PDB file of C-alpha atoms in Angstrom:
ATOM      1  CA  UNK A   1      -0.420   0.159   0.139  1.00  0.00           C
ATOM      2  CA  UNK A   2       1.239   3.400  -1.020  1.00  0.00           C
ATOM      3  CA  UNK A   3       2.236   6.106   1.380  1.00  0.00           C
ATOM      4  CA  UNK A   4      -0.519   8.373   0.372  1.00  0.00           C
ATOM      5  CA  UNK A   5      -3.098   5.682   0.093  1.00  0.00           C
ATOM      6  CA  UNK A   6      -1.952   5.486   4.413  1.00  0.00           C
ATOM      7  CA  UNK A   7      -2.548   8.989   4.239  1.00  0.00           C
ATOM      8  CA  UNK A   8      -5.930   9.235   2.511  1.00  0.00           C
ATOM      9  CA  UNK A   9      -7.278   6.736   5.057  1.00  0.00           C
ATOM     10  CA  UNK A  10      -6.435   9.046   7.988  1.00  0.00           C
ATOM     11  CA  UNK A  11      -8.113  11.592   6.222  1.00  0.00           C
ATOM     12  CA  UNK A  12     -11.640   9.506   6.257  1.00  0.00           C
ATOM     13  CA  UNK A  13     -10.752   8.559   9.576  1.00  0.00           C
ATOM     14  CA  UNK A  14      -9.997  11.808  10.884  1.00  0.00           C
ATOM     15  CA  UNK A  15     -13.360  13.178   9.103  1.00  0.00           C
ATOM     16  CA  UNK A  16     -15.416  10.131  10.300  1.00  0.00           C
ATOM     17  CA  UNK A  17     -14.755  10.856  13.940  1.00  0.00           C
ATOM     18  CA  UNK A  18     -15.103  15.126  13.144  1.00  0.00           C
ATOM     19  CA  UNK A  19     -18.324  14.494  12.287  1.00  0.00           C
ATOM     20  CA  UNK A  20     -19.246  11.687  14.881  1.00  0.00           C
ATOM     21  CA  UNK A  21     -18.137  14.305  17.459  1.00  0.00           C
ATOM     22  CA  UNK A  22     -19.883  17.021  16.150  1.00  0.00           C
ATOM     23  CA  UNK A  23     -23.589  14.632  16.119  1.00  0.00           C
ATOM     24  CA  UNK A  24     -22.433  13.237  19.866  1.00  0.00           C
ATOM     25  CA  UNK A  25     -22.173  17.247  21.155  1.00  0.00           C
ATOM     26  CA  UNK A  26     -25.851  17.883  19.072  1.00  0.00           C
ATOM     27  CA  UNK A  27     -27.727  14.917  20.859  1.00  0.00           C
ATOM     28  CA  UNK A  28     -26.479  16.109  24.282  1.00  0.00           C
ATOM     29  CA  UNK A  29     -27.456  20.243  23.582  1.00  0.00           C
ATOM     30  CA  UNK A  30     -30.624  18.279  22.323  1.00  0.00           C
ATOM     31  CA  UNK A  31     -30.954  16.400  25.302  1.00  0.00           C
ATOM     32  CA  UNK A  32     -30.090  19.413  27.630  1.00  0.00           C
ATOM     33  CA  UNK A  33     -32.023  21.738  25.689  1.00  0.00           C
ATOM     34  CA  UNK A  34     -35.109  18.743  26.365  1.00  0.00           C
ATOM     35  CA  UNK A  35     -34.884  17.542  29.547  1.00  0.00           C
ATOM     36  CA  UNK A  36     -32.988  20.257  31.636  1.00  0.00           C
ATOM     37  CA  UNK A  37     -32.343  24.435  30.280  1.00  0.00           C
ATOM     38  CA  UNK A  38     -33.437  26.055  27.572  1.00  0.00           C
ATOM     39  CA  UNK A  39     -32.275  29.698  27.024  1.00  0.00           C
ATOM     40  CA  UNK A  40     -34.926  32.218  26.267  1.00  0.00           C
ATOM     41  CA  UNK A  41     -34.822  36.144  25.487  1.00  0.00           C
ATOM     42  CA  UNK A  42     -37.003  38.542  26.282  1.00  0.00           C
ATOM     43  CA  UNK A  43     -38.754  40.483  23.807  1.00  0.00           C
ATOM     44  CA  UNK A  44     -41.061  42.737  25.444  1.00  0.00           C
ATOM     45  CA  UNK A  45     -41.089  45.275  28.712  1.00  0.00           C
ATOM     46  CA  UNK A  46     -43.797  43.403  30.066  1.00  0.00           C
ATOM     47  CA  UNK A  47     -41.702  42.379  33.031  1.00  0.00           C
ATOM     48  CA  UNK A  48     -40.474  45.092  33.622  1.00  0.00           C
ATOM     49  CA  UNK A  49     -38.523  46.197  36.051  1.00  0.00           C
ATOM     50  CA  UNK A  50     -37.873  42.540  37.120  1.00  0.00           C
ATOM     51  CA  UNK A  51     -37.353  41.770  33.443  1.00  0.00           C
ATOM     52  CA  UNK A  52     -35.821  44.015  30.900  1.00  0.00           C
ATOM     53  CA  UNK A  53     -35.812  43.984  26.986  1.00  0.00           C
ATOM     54  CA  UNK A  54     -32.340  42.189  26.226  1.00  0.00           C
ATOM     55  CA  UNK A  55     -31.832  40.172  28.769  1.00  0.00           C
ATOM     56  CA  UNK A  56     -31.347  36.248  27.970  1.00  0.00           C
ATOM     57  CA  UNK A  57     -32.101  33.576  30.716  1.00  0.00           C
ATOM     58  CA  UNK A  58     -32.453  30.392  31.385  1.00  0.00           C
ATOM     59  CA  UNK A  59     -35.606  27.771  31.930  1.00  0.00           C
ATOM     60  CA  UNK A  60     -35.076  24.544  33.882  1.00  0.00           C
ATOM     61  CA  UNK A  61     -37.992  22.613  32.139  1.00  0.00           C
ATOM     62  CA  UNK A  62     -37.521  19.904  34.554  1.00  0.00           C
ATOM     63  CA  UNK A  63     -38.982  22.153  37.447  1.00  0.00           C
ATOM     64  CA  UNK A  64     -43.373  21.255  36.375  1.00  0.00           C
ATOM     65  CA  UNK A  65     -42.226  18.119  34.397  1.00  0.00           C
ATOM     66  CA  UNK A  66     -42.515  17.720  30.980  1.00  0.00           C
ATOM     67  CA  UNK A  67     -45.530  17.967  28.316  1.00  0.00           C
ATOM     68  CA  UNK A  68     -45.311  17.523  24.486  1.00  0.00           C
ATOM     69  CA  UNK A  69     -44.061  21.043  24.613  1.00  0.00           C
ATOM     70  CA  UNK A  70     -40.908  20.324  26.389  1.00  0.00           C
ATOM     71  CA  UNK A  71     -40.272  18.632  22.774  1.00  0.00           C
ATOM     72  CA  UNK A  72     -38.750  20.409  19.703  1.00  0.00           C
ATOM     73  CA  UNK A  73     -41.817  21.788  17.552  1.00  0.00           C
ATOM     74  CA  UNK A  74     -44.549  19.818  20.578  1.00  0.00           C
ATOM     75  CA  UNK A  75     -44.178  16.849  19.167  1.00  0.00           C
ATOM     76  CA  UNK A  76     -47.436  14.913  20.544  1.00  0.00           C
ATOM     77  CA  UNK A  77     -45.931  11.767  21.689  1.00  0.00           C
ATOM     78  CA  UNK A  78     -47.783  11.568  24.971  1.00  0.00           C
ATOM     79  CA  UNK A  79     -50.474  13.710  26.569  1.00  0.00           C
ATOM     80  CA  UNK A  80     -50.800  16.066  29.664  1.00  0.00           C
ATOM     81  CA  UNK A  81     -47.560  16.024  31.749  1.00  0.00           C
ATOM     82  CA  UNK A  82     -45.554  13.394  32.932  1.00  0.00           C
ATOM     83  CA  UNK A  83     -43.135  13.799  36.396  1.00  0.00           C
ATOM     84  CA  UNK A  84     -45.744  16.824  36.654  1.00  0.00           C
ATOM     85  CA  UNK A  85     -44.915  19.131  39.975  1.00  0.00           C
ATOM     86  CA  UNK A  86     -46.989  22.359  40.165  1.00  0.00           C
ATOM     87  CA  UNK A  87     -45.379  25.858  40.331  1.00  0.00           C
ATOM     88  CA  UNK A  88     -45.414  27.661  43.132  1.00  0.00           C
ATOM     89  CA  UNK A  89     -47.713  31.134  43.430  1.00  0.00           C
ATOM     90  CA  UNK A  90     -45.537  33.902  42.566  1.00  0.00           C
ATOM     91  CA  UNK A  91     -42.826  31.563  40.110  1.00  0.00           C
ATOM     92  CA  UNK A  92     -42.464  33.758  36.253  1.00  0.00           C
ATOM     93  CA  UNK A  93     -43.021  30.576  33.797  1.00  0.00           C
ATOM     94  CA  UNK A  94     -42.427  30.861  30.338  1.00  0.00           C
ATOM     95  CA  UNK A  95     -45.785  29.058  28.858  1.00  0.00           C
ATOM     96  CA  UNK A  96     -47.136  28.106  25.291  1.00  0.00           C
ATOM     97  CA  UNK A  97     -50.095  30.460  24.976  1.00  0.00           C
ATOM     98  CA  UNK A  98     -52.833  28.537  24.044  1.00  0.00           C
ATOM     99  CA  UNK A  99     -54.583  30.347  21.663  1.00  0.00           C
ATOM    100  CA  UNK A 100     -51.650  30.037  19.565  1.00  0.00           C
ATOM    101  CA  UNK A 101     -48.991  27.468  21.443  1.00  0.00           C
ATOM    102  CA  UNK A 102     -46.389  28.581  18.954  1.00  0.00           C
ATOM    103  CA  UNK A 103     -45.964  31.902  20.138  1.00  0.00           C
ATOM    104  CA  UNK A 104     -44.271  31.629  24.289  1.00  0.00           C
ATOM    105  CA  UNK A 105     -44.994  34.226  26.921  1.00  0.00           C
ATOM    106  CA  UNK A 106     -43.172  34.776  30.095  1.00  0.00           C
ATOM    107  CA  UNK A 107     -45.997  35.978  33.221  1.00  0.00           C
ATOM    108  CA  UNK A 108     -45.919  35.024  36.838  1.00  0.00           C
ATOM    109  CA  UNK A 109     -48.012  32.718  38.401  1.00  0.00           C
ATOM    110  CA  UNK A 110     -50.730  34.888  40.039  1.00  0.00           C
ATOM    111  CA  UNK A 111     -53.513  32.325  40.187  1.00  0.00           C
ATOM    112  CA  UNK A 112     -53.996  29.169  41.010  1.00  0.00           C
ATOM    113  CA  UNK A 113     -56.690  26.675  40.351  1.00  0.00           C
ATOM    114  CA  UNK A 114     -59.742  27.453  42.165  1.00  0.00           C
ATOM    115  CA  UNK A 115     -58.731  30.752  43.281  1.00  0.00           C
ATOM    116  CA  UNK A 116     -60.725  33.833  42.063  1.00  0.00           C
ATOM    117  CA  UNK A 117     -58.767  37.475  41.173  1.00  0.00           C
ATOM    118  CA  UNK A 118     -59.847  40.886  40.494  1.00  0.00           C
ATOM    119  CA  UNK A 119     -57.360  43.314  40.254  1.00  0.00           C
ATOM    120  CA  UNK A 120     -59.656  46.734  41.880  1.00  0.00           C
ATOM    121  CA  UNK A 121     -58.088  50.191  40.769  1.00  0.00           C
ATOM    122  CA  UNK A 122     -55.384  48.307  40.447  1.00  0.00           C
ATOM    123  CA  UNK A 123     -54.805  46.609  43.752  1.00  0.00           C
ATOM    124  CA  UNK A 124     -54.769  42.884  42.880  1.00  0.00           C
ATOM    125  CA  UNK A 125     -57.331  40.872  45.352  1.00  0.00           C
ATOM    126  CA  UNK A 126     -56.734  37.067  45.746  1.00  0.00           C
ATOM    127  CA  UNK A 127     -59.883  34.919  46.537  1.00  0.00           C
ATOM    128  CA  UNK A 128     -61.692  38.302  47.830  1.00  0.00           C
ATOM    129  CA  UNK A 129     -58.394  39.395  49.932  1.00  0.00           C
ATOM    130  CA  UNK A 130     -56.177  42.663  48.892  1.00  0.00           C
ATOM    131  CA  UNK A 131     -52.679  41.507  48.409  1.00  0.00           C
ATOM    132  CA  UNK A 132     -50.116  43.399  50.497  1.00  0.00           C
ATOM    133  CA  UNK A 133     -48.993  46.975  48.157  1.00  0.00           C
ATOM    134  CA  UNK A 134     -46.744  48.745  48.919  1.00  0.00           C
ATOM    135  CA  UNK A 135     -45.205  52.452  47.054  1.00  0.00           C
ATOM    136  CA  UNK A 136     -41.449  52.205  47.001  1.00  0.00           C
ATOM    137  CA  UNK A 137     -38.984  54.107  44.788  1.00  0.00           C
ATOM    138  CA  UNK A 138     -39.620  54.742  41.409  1.00  0.00           C
ATOM    139  CA  UNK A 139     -38.150  52.541  38.571  1.00  0.00           C
ATOM    140  CA  UNK A 140     -36.022  54.267  36.046  1.00  0.00           C
ATOM    141  CA  UNK A 141     -36.962  53.504  32.559  1.00  0.00           C
ATOM    142  CA  UNK A 142     -34.429  54.029  29.829  1.00  0.00           C
ATOM    143  CA  UNK A 143     -35.546  53.698  26.009  1.00  0.00           C
ATOM    144  CA  UNK A 144     -33.684  53.335  22.820  1.00  0.00           C
ATOM    145  CA  UNK A 145     -32.358  56.793  23.054  1.00  0.00           C
ATOM    146  CA  UNK A 146     -31.185  56.548  26.102  1.00  0.00           C
ATOM    147  CA  UNK A 147     -34.101  59.163  27.628  1.00  0.00           C
ATOM    148  CA  UNK A 148     -35.180  58.244  31.477  1.00  0.00           C
ATOM    149  CA  UNK A 149     -39.142  58.150  32.769  1.00  0.00           C
ATOM    150  CA  UNK A 150     -40.270  57.986  36.168  1.00  0.00           C
ATOM    151  CA  UNK A 151     -42.297  55.727  36.466  1.00  0.00           C
ATOM    152  CA  UNK A 152     -44.092  54.483  40.137  1.00  0.00           C
ATOM    153  CA  UNK A 153     -42.548  51.347  41.390  1.00  0.00           C
ATOM    154  CA  UNK A 154     -44.664  49.208  44.070  1.00  0.00           C
ATOM    155  CA  UNK A 155     -43.637  45.853  46.599  1.00  0.00           C
ATOM    156  CA  UNK A 156     -46.393  43.149  46.362  1.00  0.00           C
ATOM    157  CA  UNK A 157     -46.520  40.512  48.956  1.00  0.00           C
ATOM    158  CA  UNK A 158     -48.506  37.343  47.893  1.00  0.00           C
ATOM    159  CA  UNK A 159     -50.268  35.195  50.590  1.00  0.00           C
ATOM    160  CA  UNK A 160     -47.269  32.211  50.374  1.00  0.00           C
ATOM    161  CA  UNK A 161     -44.825  35.025  51.160  1.00  0.00           C
ATOM    162  CA  UNK A 162     -43.155  35.818  47.469  1.00  0.00           C
ATOM    163  CA  UNK A 163     -42.552  39.274  46.645  1.00  0.00           C
ATOM    164  CA  UNK A 164     -41.083  41.000  44.307  1.00  0.00           C
ATOM    165  CA  UNK A 165     -41.842  44.681  42.435  1.00  0.00           C
ATOM    166  CA  UNK A 166     -44.436  46.121  39.938  1.00  0.00           C
ATOM    167  CA  UNK A 167     -44.928  48.666  37.651  1.00  0.00           C
ATOM    168  CA  UNK A 168     -47.617  51.349  37.661  1.00  0.00           C
ATOM    169  CA  UNK A 169     -47.779  53.598  34.155  1.00  0.00           C
ATOM    170  CA  UNK A 170     -50.943  55.166  34.090  1.00  0.00           C
ATOM    171  CA  UNK A 171     -53.688  55.888  36.656  1.00  0.00           C
ATOM    172  CA  UNK A 172     -57.112  53.698  35.938  1.00  0.00           C
ATOM    173  CA  UNK A 173     -55.811  51.946  32.835  1.00  0.00           C
ATOM    174  CA  UNK A 174     -58.107  49.247  30.818  1.00  0.00           C
ATOM    175  CA  UNK A 175     -56.765  46.759  32.985  1.00  0.00           C
ATOM    176  CA  UNK A 176     -56.831  48.364  36.588  1.00  0.00           C
ATOM    177  CA  UNK A 177     -60.503  47.872  37.398  1.00  0.00           C
ATOM    178  CA  UNK A 178     -62.185  43.831  36.399  1.00  0.00           C
ATOM    179  CA  UNK A 179     -64.651  41.447  37.049  1.00  0.00           C
ATOM    180  CA  UNK A 180     -63.375  38.314  39.513  1.00  0.00           C
ATOM    181  CA  UNK A 181     -61.516  35.525  37.181  1.00  0.00           C
ATOM    182  CA  UNK A 182     -62.451  32.651  38.096  1.00  0.00           C
ATOM    183  CA  UNK A 183     -59.298  29.825  37.255  1.00  0.00           C
ATOM    184  CA  UNK A 184     -60.524  26.442  36.500  1.00  0.00           C
ATOM    185  CA  UNK A 185     -58.891  22.986  37.690  1.00  0.00           C
ATOM    186  CA  UNK A 186     -56.052  21.932  36.161  1.00  0.00           C
ATOM    187  CA  UNK A 187     -54.818  25.961  34.982  1.00  0.00           C
ATOM    188  CA  UNK A 188     -52.961  29.121  36.240  1.00  0.00           C
ATOM    189  CA  UNK A 189     -53.949  32.910  36.385  1.00  0.00           C
ATOM    190  CA  UNK A 190     -50.901  34.317  35.017  1.00  0.00           C
ATOM    191  CA  UNK A 191     -49.833  38.112  35.275  1.00  0.00           C
ATOM    192  CA  UNK A 192     -47.110  40.976  34.129  1.00  0.00           C
ATOM    193  CA  UNK A 193     -45.293  42.620  36.308  1.00  0.00           C
ATOM    194  CA  UNK A 194     -45.537  45.834  34.355  1.00  0.00           C
ATOM    195  CA  UNK A 195     -49.475  45.805  34.733  1.00  0.00           C
ATOM    196  CA  UNK A 196     -50.319  48.219  32.502  1.00  0.00           C
ATOM    197  CA  UNK A 197     -48.052  47.453  30.349  1.00  0.00           C
ATOM    198  CA  UNK A 198     -49.184  43.299  29.501  1.00  0.00           C
ATOM    199  CA  UNK A 199     -50.991  41.721  27.699  1.00  0.00           C
ATOM    200  CA  UNK A 200     -52.063  38.126  30.037  1.00  0.00           C
ATOM    201  CA  UNK A 201     -54.941  35.930  31.382  1.00  0.00           C
ATOM    202  CA  UNK A 202     -56.841  39.305  32.453  1.00  0.00           C
ATOM    203  CA  UNK A 203     -57.277  39.555  28.855  1.00  0.00           C
ATOM    204  CA  UNK A 204     -60.028  36.421  27.860  1.00  0.00           C
ATOM    205  CA  UNK A 205     -59.299  36.960  24.429  1.00  0.00           C
ATOM    206  CA  UNK A 206     -55.995  36.978  24.027  1.00  0.00           C
ATOM    207  CA  UNK A 207     -54.243  35.129  27.013  1.00  0.00           C
ATOM    208  CA  UNK A 208     -56.970  33.915  29.582  1.00  0.00           C
ATOM    209  CA  UNK A 209     -56.506  31.116  31.645  1.00  0.00           C
ATOM    210  CA  UNK A 210     -53.177  28.692  30.774  1.00  0.00           C
ATOM    211  CA  UNK A 211     -53.332  24.772  31.260  1.00  0.00           C
ATOM    212  CA  UNK A 212     -50.655  22.839  33.078  1.00  0.00           C
ATOM    213  CA  UNK A 213     -50.040  21.255  30.202  1.00  0.00           C
ATOM    214  CA  UNK A 214     -48.916  24.533  28.557  1.00  0.00           C
ATOM    215  CA  UNK A 215     -46.208  25.711  31.099  1.00  0.00           C
ATOM    216  CA  UNK A 216     -42.245  25.050  29.375  1.00  0.00           C
ATOM    217  CA  UNK A 217     -40.614  25.726  32.630  1.00  0.00           C
ATOM    218  CA  UNK A 218     -39.729  28.586  34.938  1.00  0.00           C
ATOM    219  CA  UNK A 219     -37.063  31.843  34.857  1.00  0.00           C
ATOM    220  CA  UNK A 220     -34.030  30.722  36.661  1.00  0.00           C
ATOM    221  CA  UNK A 221     -31.455  33.323  35.845  1.00  0.00           C
ATOM    222  CA  UNK A 222     -30.043  35.760  33.476  1.00  0.00           C
ATOM    223  CA  UNK A 223     -26.871  34.676  32.153  1.00  0.00           C
ATOM    224  CA  UNK A 224     -26.783  37.967  30.082  1.00  0.00           C
ATOM    225  CA  UNK A 225     -28.140  41.317  29.349  1.00  0.00           C
ATOM    226  CA  UNK A 226     -27.490  43.652  26.516  1.00  0.00           C
ATOM    227  CA  UNK A 227     -29.203  47.007  26.563  1.00  0.00           C
ATOM    228  CA  UNK A 228     -32.304  47.647  24.329  1.00  0.00           C
ATOM    229  CA  UNK A 229     -32.089  47.172  20.290  1.00  0.00           C
ATOM    230  CA  UNK A 230     -28.493  45.770  20.923  1.00  0.00           C
ATOM    231  CA  UNK A 231     -27.855  43.188  19.710  1.00  0.00           C
ATOM    232  CA  UNK A 232     -26.013  40.151  21.742  1.00  0.00           C
ATOM    233  CA  UNK A 233     -23.344  39.281  18.952  1.00  0.00           C
ATOM    234  CA  UNK A 234     -21.984  42.791  18.856  1.00  0.00           C
ATOM    235  CA  UNK A 235     -19.295  41.971  21.053  1.00  0.00           C
ATOM    236  CA  UNK A 236     -17.622  45.314  20.214  1.00  0.00           C
ATOM    237  CA  UNK A 237     -20.750  47.350  21.943  1.00  0.00           C
ATOM    238  CA  UNK A 238     -20.950  46.027  25.218  1.00  0.00           C
ATOM    239  CA  UNK A 239     -18.240  48.370  26.428  1.00  0.00           C
ATOM    240  CA  UNK A 240     -21.064  50.770  26.503  1.00  0.00           C
ATOM    241  CA  UNK A 241     -24.444  48.365  26.212  1.00  0.00           C
ATOM    242  CA  UNK A 242     -24.096  45.660  28.431  1.00  0.00           C
ATOM    243  CA  UNK A 243     -25.852  45.518  31.427  1.00  0.00           C
ATOM    244  CA  UNK A 244     -23.202  43.716  33.284  1.00  0.00           C
ATOM    245  CA  UNK A 245     -24.502  44.173  36.727  1.00  0.00           C
ATOM    246  CA  UNK A 246     -27.396  42.259  34.946  1.00  0.00           C
ATOM    247  CA  UNK A 247     -25.479  38.785  34.148  1.00  0.00           C
ATOM    248  CA  UNK A 248     -25.961  35.793  36.123  1.00  0.00           C
ATOM    249  CA  UNK A 249     -28.119  37.131  38.027  1.00  0.00           C
ATOM    250  CA  UNK A 250     -30.761  34.690  39.993  1.00  0.00           C
ATOM    251  CA  UNK A 251     -34.765  35.481  39.463  1.00  0.00           C
ATOM    252  CA  UNK A 252     -35.334  33.507  42.646  1.00  0.00           C
ATOM    253  CA  UNK A 253     -37.537  35.416  44.522  1.00  0.00           C
ATOM    254  CA  UNK A 254     -38.167  37.214  47.842  1.00  0.00           C
ATOM    255  CA  UNK A 255     -39.632  35.760  50.666  1.00  0.00           C
ATOM    256  CA  UNK A 256     -41.426  37.559  53.498  1.00  0.00           C
ATOM    257  CA  UNK A 257     -40.509  36.416  56.588  1.00  0.00           C
ATOM    258  CA  UNK A 258     -38.275  33.708  55.776  1.00  0.00           C
TER     259      UNK A 258
END
């Protein structure tokens, strides 16, 4: 056998090993994305000031078990959820929009199955009880042009002690006063923290009650954040546009009294 034949065989063997490694890496990434963690980016301001446009976060797929929406393209290999675990009131959750499962939404779990939810004059009521709602320092909102606006901010505390901040852009917004929503069994009531700029379960025709099956996972950590209107791959803009203070920020909520 000639030297050139040996070299060709070695090259073919090296190419085969490279392809094998690439396939294994892709399969590992698919398993991690399907069963463990999936990255998401924040496209809107509905969760300000907790989440900002340009935040990139990891969502744990295992937190609530797995449904068909845990699988790529929502492949219907099974119905319902397996290894199911109920979300906790106050969790930040990524879910499939009930009327269009191709769309991902991210909101906070406010109402559990059987709850009665209502907004009265911008105040949240759960099962007839007003939720603790305290005015704190204003949120300074900055737009793409760098203009700053002061927005009223409140600290809201749910019955289980989970505490977080909400924004109030205007008084007497149409979502500040609502009918009583009775959350059906097997469903959850979701709301954005930016209460006057969030299409959520208060809008029954758009979001409404979210079935347990539609939950994708729980938001865990912001791993990257860049200013609104900037692309993450523009590394040359990072010194001025990256929000360094938000990188690797846990989204675990505060718990009052614990």
